[in-house]
Short mmCIF file of C-alpha atoms in Angstrom, two decimals:
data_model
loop_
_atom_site.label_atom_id
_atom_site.label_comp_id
_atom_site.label_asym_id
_atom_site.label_seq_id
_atom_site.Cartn_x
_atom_site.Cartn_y
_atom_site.Cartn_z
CA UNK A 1 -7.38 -46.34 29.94
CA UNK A 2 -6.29 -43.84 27.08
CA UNK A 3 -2.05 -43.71 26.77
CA UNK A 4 -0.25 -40.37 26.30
CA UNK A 5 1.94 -39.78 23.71
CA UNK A 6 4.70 -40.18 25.87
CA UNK A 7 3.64 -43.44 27.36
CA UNK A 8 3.00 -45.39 23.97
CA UNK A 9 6.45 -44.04 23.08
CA UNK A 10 8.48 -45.56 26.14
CA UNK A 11 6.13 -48.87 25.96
CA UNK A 12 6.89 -49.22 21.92
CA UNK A 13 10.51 -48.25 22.69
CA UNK A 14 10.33 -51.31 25.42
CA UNK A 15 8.23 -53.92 23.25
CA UNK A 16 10.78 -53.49 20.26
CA UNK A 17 14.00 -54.17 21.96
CA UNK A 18 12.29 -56.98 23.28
CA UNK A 19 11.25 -58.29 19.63
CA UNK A 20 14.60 -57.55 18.44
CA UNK A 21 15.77 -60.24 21.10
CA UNK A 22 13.27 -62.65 20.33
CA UNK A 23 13.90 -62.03 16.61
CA UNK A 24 17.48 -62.41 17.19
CA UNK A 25 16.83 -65.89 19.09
CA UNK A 26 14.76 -66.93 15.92
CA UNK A 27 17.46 -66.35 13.66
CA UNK A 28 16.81 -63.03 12.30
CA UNK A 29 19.93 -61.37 10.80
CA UNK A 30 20.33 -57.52 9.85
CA UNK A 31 22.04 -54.43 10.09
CA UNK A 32 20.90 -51.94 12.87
CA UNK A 33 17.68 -50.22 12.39
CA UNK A 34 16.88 -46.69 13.30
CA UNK A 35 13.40 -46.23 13.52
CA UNK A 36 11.82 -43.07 13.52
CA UNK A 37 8.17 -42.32 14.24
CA UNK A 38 7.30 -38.96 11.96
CA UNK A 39 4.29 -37.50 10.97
CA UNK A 40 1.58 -39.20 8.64
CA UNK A 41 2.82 -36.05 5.77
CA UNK A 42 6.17 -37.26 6.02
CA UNK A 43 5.28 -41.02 5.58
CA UNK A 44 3.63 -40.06 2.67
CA UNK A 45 6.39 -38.09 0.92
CA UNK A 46 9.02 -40.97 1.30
CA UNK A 47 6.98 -43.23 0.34
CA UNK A 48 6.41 -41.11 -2.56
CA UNK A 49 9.77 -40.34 -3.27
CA UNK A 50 11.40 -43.64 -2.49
CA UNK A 51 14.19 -42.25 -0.83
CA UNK A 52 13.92 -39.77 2.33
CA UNK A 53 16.02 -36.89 0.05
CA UNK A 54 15.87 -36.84 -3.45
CA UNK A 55 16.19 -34.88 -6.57
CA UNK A 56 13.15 -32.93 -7.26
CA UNK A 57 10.93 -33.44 -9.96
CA UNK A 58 6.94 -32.56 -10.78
CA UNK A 59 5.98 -36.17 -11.33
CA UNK A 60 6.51 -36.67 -7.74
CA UNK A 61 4.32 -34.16 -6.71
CA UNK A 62 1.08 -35.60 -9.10
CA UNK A 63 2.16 -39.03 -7.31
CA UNK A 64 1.88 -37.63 -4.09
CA UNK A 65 -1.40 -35.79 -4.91
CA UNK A 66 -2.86 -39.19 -6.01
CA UNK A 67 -1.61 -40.53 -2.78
CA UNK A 68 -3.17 -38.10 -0.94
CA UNK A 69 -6.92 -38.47 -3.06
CA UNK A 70 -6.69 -42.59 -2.18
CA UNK A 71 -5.76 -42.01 1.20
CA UNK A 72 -9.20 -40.36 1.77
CA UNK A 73 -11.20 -42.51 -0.34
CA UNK A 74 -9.54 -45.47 2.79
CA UNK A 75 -7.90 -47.31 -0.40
CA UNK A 76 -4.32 -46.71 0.72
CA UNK A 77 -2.43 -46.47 3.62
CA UNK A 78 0.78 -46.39 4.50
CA UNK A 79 1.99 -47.95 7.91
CA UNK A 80 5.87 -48.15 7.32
CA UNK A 81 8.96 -47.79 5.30
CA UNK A 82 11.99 -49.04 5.16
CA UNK A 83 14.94 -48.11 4.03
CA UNK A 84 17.37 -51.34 3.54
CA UNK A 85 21.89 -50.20 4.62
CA UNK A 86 23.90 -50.34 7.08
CA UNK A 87 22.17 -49.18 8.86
CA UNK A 88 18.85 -49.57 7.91
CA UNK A 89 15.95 -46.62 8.29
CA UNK A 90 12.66 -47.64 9.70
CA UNK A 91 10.04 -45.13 9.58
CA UNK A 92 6.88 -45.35 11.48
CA UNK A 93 3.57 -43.23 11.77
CA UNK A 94 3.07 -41.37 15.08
CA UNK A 95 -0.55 -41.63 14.62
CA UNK A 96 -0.96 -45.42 14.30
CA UNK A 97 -1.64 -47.57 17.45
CA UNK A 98 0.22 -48.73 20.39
CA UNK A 99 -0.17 -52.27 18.49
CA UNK A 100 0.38 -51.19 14.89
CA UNK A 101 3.40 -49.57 15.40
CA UNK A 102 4.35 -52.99 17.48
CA UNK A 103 3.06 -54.80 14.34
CA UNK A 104 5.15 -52.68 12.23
CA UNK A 105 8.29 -52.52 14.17
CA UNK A 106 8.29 -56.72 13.66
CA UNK A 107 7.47 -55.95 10.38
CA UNK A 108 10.70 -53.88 9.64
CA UNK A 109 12.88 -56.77 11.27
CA UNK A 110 11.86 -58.82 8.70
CA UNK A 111 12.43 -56.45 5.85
CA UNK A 112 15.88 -55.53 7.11
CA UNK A 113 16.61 -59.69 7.42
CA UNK A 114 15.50 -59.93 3.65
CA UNK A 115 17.79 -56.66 2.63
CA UNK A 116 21.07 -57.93 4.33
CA UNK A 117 20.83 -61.61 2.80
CA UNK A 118 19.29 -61.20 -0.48
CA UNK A 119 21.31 -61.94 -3.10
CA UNK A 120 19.99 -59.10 -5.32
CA UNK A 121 20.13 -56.49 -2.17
CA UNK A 122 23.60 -57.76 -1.47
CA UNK A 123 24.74 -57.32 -5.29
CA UNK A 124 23.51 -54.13 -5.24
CA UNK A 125 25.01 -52.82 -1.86
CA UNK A 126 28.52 -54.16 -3.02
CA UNK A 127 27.96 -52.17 -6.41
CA UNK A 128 27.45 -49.06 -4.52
CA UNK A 129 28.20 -49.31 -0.78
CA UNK A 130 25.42 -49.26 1.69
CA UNK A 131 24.51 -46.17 2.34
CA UNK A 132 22.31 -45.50 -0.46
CA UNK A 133 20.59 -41.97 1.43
CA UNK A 134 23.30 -40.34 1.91
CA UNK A 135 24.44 -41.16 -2.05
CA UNK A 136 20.62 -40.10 -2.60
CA UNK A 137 21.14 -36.96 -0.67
CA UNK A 138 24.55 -36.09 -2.24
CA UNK A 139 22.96 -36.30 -5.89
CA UNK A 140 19.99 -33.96 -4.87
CA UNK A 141 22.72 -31.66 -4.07
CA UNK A 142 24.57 -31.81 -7.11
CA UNK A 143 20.58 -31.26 -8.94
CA UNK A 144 20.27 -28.54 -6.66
CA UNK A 145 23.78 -26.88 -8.02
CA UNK A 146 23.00 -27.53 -11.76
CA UNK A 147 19.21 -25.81 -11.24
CA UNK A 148 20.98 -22.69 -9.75
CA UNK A 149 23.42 -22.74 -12.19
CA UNK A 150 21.73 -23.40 -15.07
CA UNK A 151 17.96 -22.80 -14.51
CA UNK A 152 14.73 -25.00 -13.04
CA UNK A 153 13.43 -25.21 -16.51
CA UNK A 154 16.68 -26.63 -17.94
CA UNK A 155 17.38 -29.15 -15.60
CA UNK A 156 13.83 -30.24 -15.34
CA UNK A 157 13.54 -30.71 -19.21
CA UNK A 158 16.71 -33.32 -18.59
CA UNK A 159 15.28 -35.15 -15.70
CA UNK A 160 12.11 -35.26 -17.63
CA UNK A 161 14.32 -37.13 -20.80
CA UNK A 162 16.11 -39.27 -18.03
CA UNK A 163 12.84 -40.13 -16.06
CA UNK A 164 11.29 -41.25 -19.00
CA UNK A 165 13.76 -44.19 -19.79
CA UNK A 166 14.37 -44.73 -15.77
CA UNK A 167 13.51 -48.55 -16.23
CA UNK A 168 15.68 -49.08 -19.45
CA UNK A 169 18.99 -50.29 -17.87
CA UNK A 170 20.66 -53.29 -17.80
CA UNK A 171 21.00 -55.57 -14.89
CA UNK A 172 23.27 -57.65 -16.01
CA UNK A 173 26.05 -55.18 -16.16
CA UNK A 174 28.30 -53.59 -13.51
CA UNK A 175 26.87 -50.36 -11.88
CA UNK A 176 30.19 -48.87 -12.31
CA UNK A 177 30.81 -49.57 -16.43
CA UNK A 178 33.79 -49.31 -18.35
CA UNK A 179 33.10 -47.50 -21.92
CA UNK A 180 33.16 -49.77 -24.70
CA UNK A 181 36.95 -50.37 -25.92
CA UNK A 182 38.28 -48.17 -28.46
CA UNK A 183 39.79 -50.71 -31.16
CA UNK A 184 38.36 -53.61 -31.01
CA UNK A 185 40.83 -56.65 -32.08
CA UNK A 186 40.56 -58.11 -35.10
CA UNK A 187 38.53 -61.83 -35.06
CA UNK A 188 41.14 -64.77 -35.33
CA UNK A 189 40.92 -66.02 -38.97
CA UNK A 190 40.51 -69.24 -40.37
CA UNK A 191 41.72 -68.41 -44.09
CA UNK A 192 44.70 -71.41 -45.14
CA UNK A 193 47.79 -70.07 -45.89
CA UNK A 194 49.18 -69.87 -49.74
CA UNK A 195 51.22 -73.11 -49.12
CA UNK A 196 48.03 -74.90 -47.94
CA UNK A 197 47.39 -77.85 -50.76
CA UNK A 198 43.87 -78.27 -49.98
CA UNK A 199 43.02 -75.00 -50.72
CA UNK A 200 45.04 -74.68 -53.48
CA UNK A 201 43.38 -77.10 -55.26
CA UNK A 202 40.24 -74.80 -54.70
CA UNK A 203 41.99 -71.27 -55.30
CA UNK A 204 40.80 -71.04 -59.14
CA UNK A 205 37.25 -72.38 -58.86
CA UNK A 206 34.77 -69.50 -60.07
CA UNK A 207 33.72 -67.66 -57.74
CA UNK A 208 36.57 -67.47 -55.46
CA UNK A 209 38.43 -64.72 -57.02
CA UNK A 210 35.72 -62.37 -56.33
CA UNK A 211 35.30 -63.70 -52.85
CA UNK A 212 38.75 -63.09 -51.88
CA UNK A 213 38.85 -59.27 -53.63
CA UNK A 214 35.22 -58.76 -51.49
CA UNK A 215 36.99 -59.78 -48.16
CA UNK A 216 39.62 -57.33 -48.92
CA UNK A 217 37.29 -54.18 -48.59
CA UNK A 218 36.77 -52.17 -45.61
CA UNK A 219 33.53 -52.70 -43.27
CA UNK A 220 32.56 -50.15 -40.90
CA UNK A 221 32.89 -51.26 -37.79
CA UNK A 222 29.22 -51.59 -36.46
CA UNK A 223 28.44 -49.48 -33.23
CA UNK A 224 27.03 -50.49 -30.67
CA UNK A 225 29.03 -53.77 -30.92
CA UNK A 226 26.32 -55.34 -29.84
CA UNK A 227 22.35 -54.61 -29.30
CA UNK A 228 22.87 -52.18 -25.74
CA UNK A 229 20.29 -52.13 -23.83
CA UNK A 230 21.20 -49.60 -20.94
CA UNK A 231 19.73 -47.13 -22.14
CA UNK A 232 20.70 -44.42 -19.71
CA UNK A 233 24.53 -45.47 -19.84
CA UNK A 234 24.33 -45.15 -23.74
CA UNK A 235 23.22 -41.29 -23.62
CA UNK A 236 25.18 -40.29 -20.49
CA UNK A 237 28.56 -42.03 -22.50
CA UNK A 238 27.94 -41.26 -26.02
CA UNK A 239 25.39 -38.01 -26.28
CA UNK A 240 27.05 -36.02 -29.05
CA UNK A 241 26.53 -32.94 -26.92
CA UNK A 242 25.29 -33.56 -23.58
CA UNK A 243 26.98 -31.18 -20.86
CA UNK A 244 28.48 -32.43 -18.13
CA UNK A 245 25.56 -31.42 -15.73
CA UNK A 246 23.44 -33.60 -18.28
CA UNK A 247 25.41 -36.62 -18.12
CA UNK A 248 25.33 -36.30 -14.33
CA UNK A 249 21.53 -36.17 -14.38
CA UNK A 250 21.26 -39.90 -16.75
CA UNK A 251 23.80 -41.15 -14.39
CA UNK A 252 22.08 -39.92 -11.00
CA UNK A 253 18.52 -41.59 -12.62
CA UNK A 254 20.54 -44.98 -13.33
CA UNK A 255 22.11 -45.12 -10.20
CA UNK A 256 18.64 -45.22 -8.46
CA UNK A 257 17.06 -47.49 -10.83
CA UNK A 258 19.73 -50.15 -9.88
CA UNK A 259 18.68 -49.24 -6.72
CA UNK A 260 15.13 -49.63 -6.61
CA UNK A 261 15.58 -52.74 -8.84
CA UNK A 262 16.27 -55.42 -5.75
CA UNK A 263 12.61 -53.65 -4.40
CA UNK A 264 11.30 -54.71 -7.43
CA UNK A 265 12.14 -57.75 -8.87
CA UNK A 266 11.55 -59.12 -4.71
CA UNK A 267 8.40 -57.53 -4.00
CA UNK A 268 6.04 -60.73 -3.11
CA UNK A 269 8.78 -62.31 -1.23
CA UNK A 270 10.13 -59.25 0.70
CA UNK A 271 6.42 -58.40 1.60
CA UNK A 272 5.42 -61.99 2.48
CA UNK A 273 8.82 -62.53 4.41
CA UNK A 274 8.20 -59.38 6.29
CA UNK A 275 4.48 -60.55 6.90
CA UNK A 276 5.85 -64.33 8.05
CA UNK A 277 7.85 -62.69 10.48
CA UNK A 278 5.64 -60.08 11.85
CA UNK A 279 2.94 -62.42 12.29
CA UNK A 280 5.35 -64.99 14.31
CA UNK A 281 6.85 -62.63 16.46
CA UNK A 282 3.83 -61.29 17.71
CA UNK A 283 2.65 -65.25 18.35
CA UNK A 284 5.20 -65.64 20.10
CA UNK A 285 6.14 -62.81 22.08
CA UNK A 286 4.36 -63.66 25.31
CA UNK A 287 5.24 -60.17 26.90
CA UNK A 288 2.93 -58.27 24.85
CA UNK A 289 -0.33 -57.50 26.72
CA UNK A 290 -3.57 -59.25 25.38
CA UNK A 291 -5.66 -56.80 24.71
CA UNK A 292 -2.48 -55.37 22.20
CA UNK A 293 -2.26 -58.75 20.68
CA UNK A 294 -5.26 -59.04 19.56
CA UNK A 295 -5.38 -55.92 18.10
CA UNK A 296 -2.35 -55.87 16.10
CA UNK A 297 -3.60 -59.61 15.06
CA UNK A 298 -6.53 -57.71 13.59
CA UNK A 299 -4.53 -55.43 11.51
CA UNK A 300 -2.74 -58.27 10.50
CA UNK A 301 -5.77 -59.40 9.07
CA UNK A 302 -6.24 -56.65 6.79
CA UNK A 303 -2.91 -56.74 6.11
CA UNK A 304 -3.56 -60.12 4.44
CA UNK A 305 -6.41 -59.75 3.01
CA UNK A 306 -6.63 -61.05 -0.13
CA UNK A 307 -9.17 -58.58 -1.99
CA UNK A 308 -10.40 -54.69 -0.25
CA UNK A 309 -13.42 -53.88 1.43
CA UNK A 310 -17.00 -56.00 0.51
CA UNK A 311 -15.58 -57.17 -2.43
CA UNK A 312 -15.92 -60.90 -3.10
CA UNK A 313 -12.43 -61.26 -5.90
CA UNK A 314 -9.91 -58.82 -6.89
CA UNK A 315 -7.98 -58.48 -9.92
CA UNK A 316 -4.75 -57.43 -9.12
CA UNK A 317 -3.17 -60.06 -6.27
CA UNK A 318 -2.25 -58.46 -2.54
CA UNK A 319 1.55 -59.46 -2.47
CA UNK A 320 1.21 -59.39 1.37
CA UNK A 321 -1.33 -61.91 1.34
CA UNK A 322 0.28 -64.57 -1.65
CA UNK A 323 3.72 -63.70 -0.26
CA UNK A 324 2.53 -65.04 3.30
CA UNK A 325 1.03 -67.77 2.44
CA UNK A 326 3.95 -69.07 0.22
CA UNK A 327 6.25 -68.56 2.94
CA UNK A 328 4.21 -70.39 6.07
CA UNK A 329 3.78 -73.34 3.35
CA UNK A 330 7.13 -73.04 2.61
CA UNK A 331 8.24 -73.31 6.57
CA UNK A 332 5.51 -75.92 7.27
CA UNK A 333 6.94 -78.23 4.53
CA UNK A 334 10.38 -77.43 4.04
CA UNK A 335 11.72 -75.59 7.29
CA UNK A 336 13.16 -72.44 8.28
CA UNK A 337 16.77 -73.63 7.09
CA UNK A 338 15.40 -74.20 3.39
CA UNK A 339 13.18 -71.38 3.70
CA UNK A 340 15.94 -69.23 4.77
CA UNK A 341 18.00 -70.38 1.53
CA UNK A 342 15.30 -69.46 -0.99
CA UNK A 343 15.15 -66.45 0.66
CA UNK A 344 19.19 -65.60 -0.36
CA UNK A 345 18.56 -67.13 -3.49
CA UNK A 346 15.83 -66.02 -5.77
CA UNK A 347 13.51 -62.84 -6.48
CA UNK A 348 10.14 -63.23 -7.78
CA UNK A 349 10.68 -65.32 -10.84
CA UNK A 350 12.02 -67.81 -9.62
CA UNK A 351 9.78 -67.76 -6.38
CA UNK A 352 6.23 -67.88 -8.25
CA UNK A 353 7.44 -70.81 -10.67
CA UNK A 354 9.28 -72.76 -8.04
CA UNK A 355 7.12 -72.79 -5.05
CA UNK A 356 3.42 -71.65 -5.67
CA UNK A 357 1.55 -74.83 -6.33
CA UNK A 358 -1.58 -76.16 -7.85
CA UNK A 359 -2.87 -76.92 -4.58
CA UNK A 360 -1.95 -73.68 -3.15
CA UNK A 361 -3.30 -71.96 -6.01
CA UNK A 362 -6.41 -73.32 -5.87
CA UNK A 363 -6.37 -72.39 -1.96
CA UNK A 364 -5.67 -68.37 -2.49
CA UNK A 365 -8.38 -68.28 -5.32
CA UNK A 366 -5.99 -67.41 -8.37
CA UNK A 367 -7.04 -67.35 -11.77
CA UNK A 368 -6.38 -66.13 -15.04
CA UNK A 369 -9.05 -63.90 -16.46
CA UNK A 370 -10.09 -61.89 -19.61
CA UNK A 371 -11.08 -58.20 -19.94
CA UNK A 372 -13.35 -57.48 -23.12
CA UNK A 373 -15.34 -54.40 -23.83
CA UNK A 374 -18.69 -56.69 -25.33
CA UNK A 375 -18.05 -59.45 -22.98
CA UNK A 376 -17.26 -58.07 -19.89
CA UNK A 377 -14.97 -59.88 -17.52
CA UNK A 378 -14.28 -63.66 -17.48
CA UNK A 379 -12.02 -66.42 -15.67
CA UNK A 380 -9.96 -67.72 -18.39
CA UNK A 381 -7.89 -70.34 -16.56
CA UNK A 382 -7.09 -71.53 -13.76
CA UNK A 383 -3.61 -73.86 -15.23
CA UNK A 384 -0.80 -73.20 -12.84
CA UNK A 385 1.61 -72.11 -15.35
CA UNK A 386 -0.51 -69.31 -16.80
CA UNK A 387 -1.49 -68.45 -13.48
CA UNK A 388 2.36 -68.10 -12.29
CA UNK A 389 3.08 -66.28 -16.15
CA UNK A 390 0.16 -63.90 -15.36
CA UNK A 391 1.59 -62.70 -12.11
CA UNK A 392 5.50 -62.58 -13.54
CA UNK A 393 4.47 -60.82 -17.05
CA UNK A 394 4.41 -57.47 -15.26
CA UNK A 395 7.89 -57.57 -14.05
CA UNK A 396 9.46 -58.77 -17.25
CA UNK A 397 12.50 -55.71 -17.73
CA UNK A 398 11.70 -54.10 -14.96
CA UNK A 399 8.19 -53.96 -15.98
CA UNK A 400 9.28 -51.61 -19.92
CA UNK A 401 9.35 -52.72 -23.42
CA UNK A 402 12.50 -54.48 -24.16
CA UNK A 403 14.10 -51.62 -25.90
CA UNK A 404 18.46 -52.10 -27.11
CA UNK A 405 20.30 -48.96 -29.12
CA UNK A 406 20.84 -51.24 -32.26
CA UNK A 407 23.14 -48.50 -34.09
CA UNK A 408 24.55 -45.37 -34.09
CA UNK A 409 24.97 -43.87 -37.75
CA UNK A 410 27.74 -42.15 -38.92
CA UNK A 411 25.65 -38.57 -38.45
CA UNK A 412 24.42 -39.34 -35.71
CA UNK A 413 21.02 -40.79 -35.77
CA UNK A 414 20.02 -43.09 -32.93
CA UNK A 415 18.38 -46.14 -33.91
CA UNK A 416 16.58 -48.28 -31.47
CA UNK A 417 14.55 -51.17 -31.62
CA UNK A 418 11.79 -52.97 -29.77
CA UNK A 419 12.57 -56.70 -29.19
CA UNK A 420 8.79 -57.39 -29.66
CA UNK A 421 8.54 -60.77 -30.19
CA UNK A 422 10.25 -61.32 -26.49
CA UNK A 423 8.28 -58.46 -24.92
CA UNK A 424 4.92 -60.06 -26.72
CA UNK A 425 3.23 -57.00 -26.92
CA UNK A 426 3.17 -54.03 -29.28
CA UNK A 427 3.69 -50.39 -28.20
CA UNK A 428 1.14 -47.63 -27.44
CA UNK A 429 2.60 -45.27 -30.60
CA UNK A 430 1.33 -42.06 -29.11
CA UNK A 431 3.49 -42.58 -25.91
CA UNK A 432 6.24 -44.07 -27.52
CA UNK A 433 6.65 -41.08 -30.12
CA UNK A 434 6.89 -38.71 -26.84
CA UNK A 435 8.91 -40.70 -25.21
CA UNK A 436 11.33 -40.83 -28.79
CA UNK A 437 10.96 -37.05 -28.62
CA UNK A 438 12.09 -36.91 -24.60
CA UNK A 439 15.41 -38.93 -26.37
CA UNK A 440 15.62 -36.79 -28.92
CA UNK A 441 15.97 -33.41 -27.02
CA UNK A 442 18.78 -34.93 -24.95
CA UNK A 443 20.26 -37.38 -28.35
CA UNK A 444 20.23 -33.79 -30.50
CA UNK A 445 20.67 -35.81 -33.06
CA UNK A 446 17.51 -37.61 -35.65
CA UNK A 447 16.01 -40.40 -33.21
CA UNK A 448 14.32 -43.81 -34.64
CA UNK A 449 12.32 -46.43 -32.99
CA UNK A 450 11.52 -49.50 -34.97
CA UNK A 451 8.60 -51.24 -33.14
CA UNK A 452 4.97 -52.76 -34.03
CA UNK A 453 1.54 -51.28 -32.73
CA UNK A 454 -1.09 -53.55 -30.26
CA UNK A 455 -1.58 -55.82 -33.91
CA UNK A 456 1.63 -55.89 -34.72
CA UNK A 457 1.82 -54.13 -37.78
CA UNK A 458 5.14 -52.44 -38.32
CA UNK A 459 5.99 -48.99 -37.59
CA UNK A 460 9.17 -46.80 -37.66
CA UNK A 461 8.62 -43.49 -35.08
CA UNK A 462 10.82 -40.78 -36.06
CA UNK A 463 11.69 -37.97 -34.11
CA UNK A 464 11.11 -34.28 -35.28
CA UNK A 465 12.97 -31.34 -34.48
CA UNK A 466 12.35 -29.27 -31.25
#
């Protein structure tokens, strides 16, 4: 018997505020969640945009097309997303299934556990409160005011400098940061005094004459005082000439990357925690009809999967289905209580190197492999630490080059350099000089990147003038 519309609404509207119980019972704790079932259009642009309402910008719209192009080739689809705040948003398709949308409601509960006790979520909600899409909507409106003010093809030229350093903050400092202090106090010395004898007997030694007069002459003081790597916090602050509007734009960018960092950095856990919980609820929510069971146990299945369609190994690893796995070994051999700790306490890094295991490993089929152009495509290893390195090296600062301001001259010029040798990797030069030039137009001011190419031969990328 086919279901109207209105009759898979009321029974989905009955089945989740039954797994919310049962959730509840388990030890599941969140904020509330408003879920919304929208059209598949919508899904798609959120998911696109990250945020429900956000500033507008072209790159979204080639993402979305992209989207749109793997959709119909059945490589992507999207069955939820979530929003993480108090409350949280939970968005669902209206076209899925009686038992996907069950499947995904579950799936939510876990997402919103993971947002309200992760330590990186949490340190990011008390940074900026938690109710990131209403912030999200308020700086679309202030975009909205500087494009009608000042022109589309202004503001989008800004957005297009700020978007292109949108990973390039740091994490280690406050959301809300001070400027650097004006005078900076002079370093305690350790020079004797005149009266010292020790040094006296030292005071006429050659050599020590000139020291003394060198010591005497004025250094400039070195700015940055130290290598800064926020990118987007150096230009909004100290931009000889950026506008107010244009400040506002690097700050509105920076704001969202420390938002979207927490998403990030926790992406096989959240998704495998999520997964866990789904796939438990459902087990044990005897109330659910068998026939829906079974199906939503089936699109758990392709949830999990480790590798798409008839294909016997992938390349890239399903976080869903290594994120699972980790976490039921995790419960089996540890316990909720423990599991429910590592959950609070660490994001990715310190998930992959602490808990996935040889023998697990060798269970989910990971391997290290090689990519040449004469030689095709080989396993290279199958060691546990290069297998853990292999999946981590992607999310190494936020995923960028490890790029730090190291001066400012005294016209102006904007040096920055590329901590290579901690990155391991040299740039592409052709998209690093555009991306000097995106820093340039909002710098106004000579731009330098000191960096190496892919062999690591030096290279200094200047800007030029627009």
């Amino acid at each position: 018997m086919s279901l109207t519309q209105s009759d898979m609404n009321e029974r989905l509207q009955d089945y989740g505020k039954r797994i919310e119980t049962l959730a509840k019972s388990l030890g599941l704790s969140y904020h509330p969640v408003d879920f919304e079932l929208v059209p598949n259009n919508f899904m798609n642009e959120v998911a696109i945009y990250g945020l429900p309402i956000r500033m507008p910008h072209w790159s979204f719209g080639v993402r979305y097309i992209h989207q749109l192009i793997r959709q119909s080739m059945g490589h992507s689809r999207i069955f939820e997303v979530m929003f993480p705040g108090n409350p949280c948003h939970g968005y669902l398709v209206n076209t899925n299934t009686l038992a996907e949308n069950t499947l995904v409601t579950a799936h939510v509960l876990g997402h919103a556990d993971f947002a309200k006790n992760n330590h990186l979520f949490a340190r990011f909600a008390e940074m900026s409160g938690t109710n990131i899409v209403e912030h999200a909507a308020a700086q679309a409106h202030r975009i909205e005011q500087a494009v009608k003010a000042y022109g589309h093809q202004r503001v989008e030229a800004m957005l297009d400098c700020a978007l292109a350093l949108e990973p390039h903050v740091d994490l280690n400092q406050e959301l809300h940061r001070q400027p650097y202090p004006k005078e900076r106090k002079p370093a305690p010395t350790s020079r004797p005094g005149p009266d010292d004898p020790f040094s006296n007997r030292f005071r006429n030694l050659p050599g020590e004459t000139e020291r003394v007069q060198e010591s005497g002459e004025h250094k400039t003081t070195p700015f940055p005082p130290h290598p800064e790597h926020d990118l987007l916090w150096f230009i909004a602050q100290y931009g000889p000439e950026l506008e107010d509007w244009e400040r506002d734009v690097f700050l509105a960018v920076r704001h969202e990357s420390f938002y979207f960092y927490p998403v990030f950095a926790c992406n096989i856990m959240n998704e495998g925690w999520a997964t866990y919980w789904h796939a438990r609820l459902l087990r044990e929510a005897d109330f659910l009809p068998e026939d829906l069971y079974l199906d939503a146990v089936t699109c758990h299945s392709n949830v999990v999967r480790p590798f798409a369609g008839e294909q016997q190994a992938a390349l890239a690893i399903n976080p869903y289905h290594v994120g699972f796995s980790m976490w039921e070994c995790i419960v089996e051999k540890l316990g909720l209580e423990r599991a429910q700790e590592i959950r609070r306490d660490e994001d990715d890094f310190g998930f992959i190197r602490n808990f996935l295991d040889p023998e697990l490993a060798e269970k989910l089929g990971l391997f290290v492999y090689e990519a040449k152009v004469d030689e095709g495509i080989k396993v290279a290893n199958r060691d546990i630490n290069k297998i853990r390195e292999a999946i981590l090296q992607p999310k190494f600062n936020y995923g960028a080059p490890r790029i730090s301001v190291g001066e400012m001259k005294q016209d102006g010029t904007l040096v920055l350099v590329h901590d290579f040798e901690a990155d391991g990797r040299g740039l592409d030069l052709e998209r690093a000089a555009r991306v000097v030039q995106y820093v340039h137009r909002a710098w106004r001011r000579p731009v330098l990147l000191q960096t190496v190419d892919s062999r690591g031969s030096p290279h200094e990328l200047r800007s030029s003038a627009q």
